[in-house]
Tab-separated table of C-alpha atoms in Angstrom:
chain	number	residue	atom	x	y	z
A	1	UNK	CA	113.030	166.236	-88.568
A	2	UNK	CA	114.280	167.929	-85.457
A	3	UNK	CA	114.017	166.234	-82.140
A	4	UNK	CA	113.478	167.987	-78.897
A	5	UNK	CA	115.760	170.851	-79.887
A	6	UNK	CA	116.851	173.722	-77.727
A	7	UNK	CA	117.028	171.953	-74.376
A	8	UNK	CA	118.320	168.614	-75.574
A	9	UNK	CA	121.099	167.118	-73.379
A	10	UNK	CA	124.297	167.019	-75.369
A	11	UNK	CA	127.193	164.601	-75.169
A	12	UNK	CA	130.370	165.918	-76.750
A	13	UNK	CA	132.915	163.199	-77.459
A	14	UNK	CA	136.304	163.021	-79.159
A	15	UNK	CA	136.506	160.907	-82.321
A	16	UNK	CA	137.746	157.458	-81.421
A	17	UNK	CA	136.535	157.598	-77.810
A	18	UNK	CA	133.677	155.533	-76.465
A	19	UNK	CA	130.281	157.136	-75.847
A	20	UNK	CA	127.706	156.222	-73.224
A	21	UNK	CA	124.167	157.492	-73.512
A	22	UNK	CA	121.781	156.930	-70.618
A	23	UNK	CA	118.030	156.621	-70.422
A	24	UNK	CA	115.649	156.176	-67.544
A	25	UNK	CA	112.275	154.611	-68.192
A	26	UNK	CA	109.194	154.719	-66.059
A	27	UNK	CA	107.017	151.738	-66.874
A	28	UNK	CA	108.095	148.630	-64.967
A	29	UNK	CA	105.778	146.595	-67.250
A	30	UNK	CA	107.802	147.496	-70.351
A	31	UNK	CA	109.366	144.432	-71.831
A	32	UNK	CA	111.004	145.629	-75.021
A	33	UNK	CA	113.427	148.477	-75.479
A	34	UNK	CA	114.907	150.079	-78.576
A	35	UNK	CA	117.583	152.657	-79.323
A	36	UNK	CA	117.063	154.867	-82.328
A	37	UNK	CA	119.416	157.300	-84.020
A	38	UNK	CA	118.012	160.374	-85.736
A	39	UNK	CA	120.061	162.552	-88.080
A	40	UNK	CA	118.902	165.992	-89.061
A	41	UNK	CA	116.026	165.915	-91.520
A	42	UNK	CA	115.554	162.161	-91.291
A	43	UNK	CA	113.319	159.746	-89.430
A	44	UNK	CA	114.568	157.689	-86.487
A	45	UNK	CA	116.808	154.776	-87.545
A	46	UNK	CA	116.860	151.493	-85.594
A	47	UNK	CA	120.169	150.788	-83.854
A	48	UNK	CA	119.682	147.968	-81.410
A	49	UNK	CA	117.000	146.435	-79.212
A	50	UNK	CA	116.784	144.362	-76.037
A	51	UNK	CA	114.101	142.405	-74.276
A	52	UNK	CA	113.445	142.503	-70.601
A	53	UNK	CA	114.711	138.956	-70.080
A	54	UNK	CA	118.200	140.130	-70.993
A	55	UNK	CA	120.558	142.610	-69.396
A	56	UNK	CA	123.073	143.096	-72.220
A	57	UNK	CA	123.096	142.846	-75.976
A	58	UNK	CA	125.859	143.645	-78.399
A	59	UNK	CA	125.778	144.768	-81.976
A	60	UNK	CA	128.341	146.209	-84.314
A	61	UNK	CA	130.206	148.836	-82.224
A	62	UNK	CA	127.123	149.236	-80.010
A	63	UNK	CA	126.102	147.640	-76.750
A	64	UNK	CA	122.846	148.097	-74.875
A	65	UNK	CA	122.640	147.492	-71.141
A	66	UNK	CA	119.373	147.101	-69.274
A	67	UNK	CA	119.023	147.433	-65.497
A	68	UNK	CA	115.423	146.596	-64.600
A	69	UNK	CA	116.004	147.131	-60.900
A	70	UNK	CA	116.526	150.839	-61.366
A	71	UNK	CA	114.731	151.074	-64.713
A	72	UNK	CA	117.774	152.254	-66.562
A	73	UNK	CA	118.906	151.707	-70.140
A	74	UNK	CA	122.213	152.677	-71.662
A	75	UNK	CA	123.760	152.671	-75.107
A	76	UNK	CA	127.492	152.336	-75.514
A	77	UNK	CA	129.130	153.282	-78.803
A	78	UNK	CA	132.683	152.087	-79.252
A	79	UNK	CA	135.274	154.128	-81.159
A	80	UNK	CA	132.841	156.941	-81.914
A	81	UNK	CA	133.017	158.260	-85.465
A	82	UNK	CA	131.887	161.571	-87.023
A	83	UNK	CA	128.981	159.677	-88.643
A	84	UNK	CA	127.704	158.896	-85.163
A	85	UNK	CA	126.810	162.546	-84.579
A	86	UNK	CA	123.029	162.556	-84.216
A	87	UNK	CA	120.243	162.560	-81.640
A	88	UNK	CA	119.741	159.242	-79.883
A	89	UNK	CA	116.378	158.165	-78.450
A	90	UNK	CA	115.508	155.257	-76.226
A	91	UNK	CA	112.041	153.851	-76.549
A	92	UNK	CA	110.081	151.363	-74.488
A	93	UNK	CA	107.197	149.124	-75.392
A	94	UNK	CA	104.840	147.613	-72.835
A	95	UNK	CA	103.415	144.146	-72.898
A	96	UNK	CA	100.006	145.537	-73.806
A	97	UNK	CA	99.767	147.450	-77.038
A	98	UNK	CA	102.508	148.134	-79.510
A	99	UNK	CA	103.000	151.875	-79.276
A	100	UNK	CA	106.461	153.104	-78.382
A	101	UNK	CA	107.060	155.583	-75.592
A	102	UNK	CA	110.148	157.650	-76.332
A	103	UNK	CA	112.647	159.311	-74.044
A	104	UNK	CA	113.577	162.926	-74.618
A	105	UNK	CA	116.702	162.225	-76.641
A	106	UNK	CA	120.432	162.949	-76.287
A	107	UNK	CA	122.442	164.814	-78.897
A	108	UNK	CA	125.877	163.347	-79.587
A	109	UNK	CA	128.491	165.622	-81.135
A	110	UNK	CA	131.691	163.986	-82.282
A	111	UNK	CA	134.732	166.271	-82.345
A	112	UNK	CA	137.395	165.444	-84.934
B	1	UNK	CA	114.909	147.457	-100.332
B	2	UNK	CA	112.168	150.073	-100.056
B	3	UNK	CA	111.565	151.512	-96.634
B	4	UNK	CA	108.652	153.498	-95.253
B	5	UNK	CA	107.840	156.419	-97.497
B	6	UNK	CA	105.899	159.531	-96.635
B	7	UNK	CA	104.501	162.415	-98.647
B	8	UNK	CA	104.702	165.297	-98.862
B	9	UNK	CA	108.072	165.819	-97.251
B	10	UNK	CA	107.143	169.378	-96.387
B	11	UNK	CA	103.778	171.077	-96.106
B	12	UNK	CA	103.037	174.701	-95.365
B	13	UNK	CA	99.397	175.584	-94.759
B	14	UNK	CA	97.309	178.396	-93.363
B	15	UNK	CA	95.556	178.158	-90.035
B	16	UNK	CA	92.088	176.702	-90.469
B	17	UNK	CA	92.894	174.638	-93.565
B	18	UNK	CA	92.723	170.849	-93.703
B	19	UNK	CA	95.818	168.764	-94.528
B	20	UNK	CA	96.342	165.155	-95.528
B	21	UNK	CA	99.573	163.294	-94.905
B	22	UNK	CA	100.355	160.002	-96.600
B	23	UNK	CA	102.331	156.955	-95.477
B	24	UNK	CA	103.383	153.921	-97.501
B	25	UNK	CA	104.590	151.211	-95.125
B	26	UNK	CA	107.166	148.553	-95.890
B	27	UNK	CA	105.642	145.870	-98.093
B	28	UNK	CA	104.321	142.976	-96.015
B	29	UNK	CA	104.142	144.944	-92.778
B	30	UNK	CA	100.701	144.699	-91.256
B	31	UNK	CA	101.240	147.141	-88.403
B	32	UNK	CA	101.367	150.887	-89.027
B	33	UNK	CA	101.922	153.725	-86.568
B	34	UNK	CA	101.750	157.503	-86.638
B	35	UNK	CA	103.835	159.630	-84.283
B	36	UNK	CA	104.329	163.358	-83.931
B	37	UNK	CA	107.623	165.043	-83.173
B	38	UNK	CA	107.250	168.576	-81.903
B	39	UNK	CA	109.910	170.994	-80.781
B	40	UNK	CA	110.044	170.664	-77.038
B	41	UNK	CA	107.677	167.676	-76.913
B	42	UNK	CA	109.766	164.839	-78.270
B	43	UNK	CA	108.162	161.936	-80.103
B	44	UNK	CA	104.580	161.100	-79.145
B	45	UNK	CA	102.330	158.276	-80.297
B	46	UNK	CA	99.188	159.200	-82.257
B	47	UNK	CA	97.526	156.099	-83.698
B	48	UNK	CA	98.217	152.423	-84.477
B	49	UNK	CA	96.737	150.078	-87.064
B	50	UNK	CA	97.112	146.301	-86.971
B	51	UNK	CA	95.614	144.272	-89.767
B	52	UNK	CA	91.827	144.447	-89.761
B	53	UNK	CA	91.560	145.223	-86.053
B	54	UNK	CA	90.070	148.476	-84.792
B	55	UNK	CA	92.828	151.084	-84.616
B	56	UNK	CA	94.265	152.290	-81.306
B	57	UNK	CA	93.417	156.011	-81.442
B	58	UNK	CA	94.412	156.736	-77.877
B	59	UNK	CA	97.162	159.183	-78.833
B	60	UNK	CA	95.173	161.487	-81.070
B	61	UNK	CA	95.239	164.909	-79.412
B	62	UNK	CA	91.828	166.095	-80.563
B	63	UNK	CA	88.888	165.196	-82.794
B	64	UNK	CA	90.460	167.321	-85.527
B	65	UNK	CA	92.886	164.447	-86.088
B	66	UNK	CA	91.845	161.286	-87.887
B	67	UNK	CA	93.550	158.521	-89.804
B	68	UNK	CA	92.559	155.701	-92.013
B	69	UNK	CA	94.277	152.795	-93.618
B	70	UNK	CA	92.877	151.513	-96.855
B	71	UNK	CA	93.433	147.957	-98.090
B	72	UNK	CA	95.747	147.207	-95.178
B	73	UNK	CA	98.551	149.218	-96.732
B	74	UNK	CA	98.628	152.971	-97.351
B	75	UNK	CA	97.532	155.244	-94.534
B	76	UNK	CA	96.407	158.851	-94.529
B	77	UNK	CA	96.513	161.143	-91.500
B	78	UNK	CA	94.093	164.041	-91.759
B	79	UNK	CA	94.184	167.173	-89.681
B	80	UNK	CA	91.143	169.386	-89.978
B	81	UNK	CA	91.060	173.101	-89.241
B	82	UNK	CA	94.788	173.190	-88.581
B	83	UNK	CA	96.130	175.243	-85.699
B	84	UNK	CA	99.624	176.687	-85.228
B	85	UNK	CA	100.286	174.163	-82.453
B	86	UNK	CA	99.863	171.377	-85.023
B	87	UNK	CA	103.183	172.403	-86.557
B	88	UNK	CA	105.501	169.408	-86.152
B	89	UNK	CA	107.107	166.534	-87.977
B	90	UNK	CA	104.654	163.712	-88.482
B	91	UNK	CA	106.383	160.340	-88.600
B	92	UNK	CA	105.001	157.067	-89.824
B	93	UNK	CA	106.407	153.706	-88.856
B	94	UNK	CA	105.610	150.094	-89.739
B	95	UNK	CA	106.414	146.700	-88.355
B	96	UNK	CA	105.714	143.090	-89.336
B	97	UNK	CA	102.789	142.913	-86.935
B	98	UNK	CA	101.032	140.012	-85.384
B	99	UNK	CA	103.524	139.532	-82.583
B	100	UNK	CA	102.393	139.453	-79.006
B	101	UNK	CA	105.800	140.783	-78.000
B	102	UNK	CA	107.502	143.940	-79.045
B	103	UNK	CA	108.903	144.172	-82.516
B	104	UNK	CA	111.027	146.715	-84.317
B	105	UNK	CA	109.270	149.670	-85.842
B	106	UNK	CA	110.857	151.201	-88.960
B	107	UNK	CA	110.325	154.869	-89.520
B	108	UNK	CA	109.800	156.953	-92.608
B	109	UNK	CA	111.500	160.325	-93.184
B	110	UNK	CA	108.505	162.259	-91.862
B	111	UNK	CA	106.357	165.101	-93.132
B	112	UNK	CA	107.325	168.515	-91.794
B	113	UNK	CA	104.114	170.510	-91.291
B	114	UNK	CA	104.155	174.234	-90.736
B	115	UNK	CA	100.882	176.026	-89.977
B	116	UNK	CA	101.038	179.788	-90.508
């Protein structure tokens, strides 16, 4: 399925370079954060998560950074590959209730 | 292993008709969520089921929308008297459930609904 679409921020990156995607969240009570990747025609796919008691978490080629002071989340993708082209969403989850609140999404285009 | 499945993958209907969308969560997951992804609106929460507890319906946009979950597994989202603004991708997600803290939600491929 499409994401936000026409007015989606786009990050264009050269294959092999690192990508940084940023997200601002609004709820200071949120204590769990997730990055999802969505390819065209598919549902969001889990990439990495982080809890509010951490400020950094690393996965395979991905790193999530959390700055609670300014309510900012970022996703770093190392050595970006063509398969990384997709829309990336951050999502936050508050302490009460389990629904996710999603950011607007960023489209990443990897140039060969 | 099997993920979240949804059916149909695409649905075209006429304004005023009722539609039913189906979600099969991951086996063993007790929590199930419905979200809607509209062009220009992003992903928005609709409804959440956890075990036998009363569902959280706080995200349903109108009383034309309802959902049920039978036997703690399969869920059906029903939209009555569909309107053109209901056109969107309807996504279902599931998680293990029972945690007081956040836990990963796994999404299905979605049902793309077009109301003519």
